[in-house]
Amino acid sequence: MRKKIAAGNWKMNTTLQEGTQLITDILTNLEADPPRQDAGEMLIIFAPPFITLKDAVELTRGNGQVKIAAQNCHTEEKGAFTGEISVPMIKSTGAEYVIIGHSERRAYFNESYEMLAKKVDVTLKHGLSPIFCCGEKLEIREKNEHFNLVKEQIESSLFHLDAEAFSKVVIAYEPVWAIGTGVTASPEQAQEMHAFIRKLIAEKYGMPAAEETTILYGGSVNAKNASELFAQKDVDGGLVGGASLKAGDFAVIVNSFQ
Ligand code: 13P
């Protein structure tokens, strides 16, 4: 059975102290209103800044339902890349996931399809799971080219994987026009793209593999709209930015699965 996931991408927010406090607050909220699904069905993922990864792992160690993700990694395992963070470094904190190909990385750091394919490979090589982001800008959707673009993003950076490696990947569809804008994709728009992505996976890896793949939606998910989005057949949860920084709201999002 494919897992549902509520993931919080904190982006470049929270100091170490603020971050550990936020995790403590979210866990307190979840104790008061525990998730309806168990760890076999649903996971909660926090993606704090690198400096908070180790503390996040330690604070959540007793909770098998909570996993920790890095927001990025370098393509190489080590070397003269001042200021960068490698997958072995991330792994050494206890984090188990890495967000790869976020639209902010693609836009501000010129991350190419080829670079993202390398990041996916190095992440899998070390036994971590990529949360691979894809999604179109508004002008692409207006030209009705969004399906082609998402297909290209997924084919270029993921479809070199064999079926076993692909089974470790989580996909996040994040239309750029919905990120941080307060304009969420409608449940129908999200479902349409998620079904398209699942069909692509079925064509490449077969229907059982497609049915097992977790596909998250990201872009202005909040405590009010999460349940409607998560109710869609092919939407397996969310990758949440702004609302994941509010302990109460994120706990509500975690409890928005039916
Ligand atoms: P917002 O939820 O703030 O729109 O951000 C979405 C996102 O980019 C998650 O990765």
mmCIF file of N, CA and C in Angstrom, residues 17 26 79 96 99 134 193 198 248:
data_model
loop_
_atom_site.group_PDB
_atom_site.id
_atom_site.type_symbol
_atom_site.label_atom_id
_atom_site.label_comp_id
_atom_site.label_asym_id
_atom_site.label_seq_id
_atom_site.Cartn_x
_atom_site.Cartn_y
_atom_site.Cartn_z
ATOM 1 N N GLN A 17 17.291 27.302 17.455
ATOM 2 C CA GLN A 17 16.400 27.348 18.623
ATOM 3 C C GLN A 17 14.928 27.382 18.180
ATOM 4 N N ILE A 26 4.896 21.066 17.495
ATOM 5 C CA ILE A 26 4.087 20.216 16.602
ATOM 6 C C ILE A 26 3.824 18.863 17.281
ATOM 7 N N GLY A 79 34.507 16.766 -1.287
ATOM 8 C CA GLY A 79 35.477 17.467 -2.128
ATOM 9 C C GLY A 79 35.489 18.962 -1.921
ATOM 10 N N GLU A 96 16.518 10.810 6.602
ATOM 11 C CA GLU A 96 16.275 9.681 5.693
ATOM 12 C C GLU A 96 15.774 10.100 4.311
ATOM 13 N N ILE A 99 14.906 16.417 -0.255
ATOM 14 C CA ILE A 99 14.104 17.101 -1.286
ATOM 15 C C ILE A 99 15.044 17.447 -2.443
ATOM 16 N N CYS A 134 8.483 18.528 -9.053
ATOM 17 C CA CYS A 134 8.276 18.934 -10.439
ATOM 18 C C CYS A 134 7.120 19.932 -10.456
ATOM 19 N N MET A 193 -3.256 16.393 -12.699
ATOM 20 C CA MET A 193 -1.808 16.232 -12.904
ATOM 21 C C MET A 193 -1.276 14.983 -12.200
ATOM 22 N N ARG A 198 0.959 9.513 -12.503
ATOM 23 C CA ARG A 198 0.855 8.083 -12.199
ATOM 24 C C ARG A 198 0.807 7.256 -13.490
ATOM 25 N N GLY A 248 0.226 24.655 15.071
ATOM 26 C CA GLY A 248 -1.185 24.251 15.098
ATOM 27 C C GLY A 248 -1.677 23.895 13.708
#
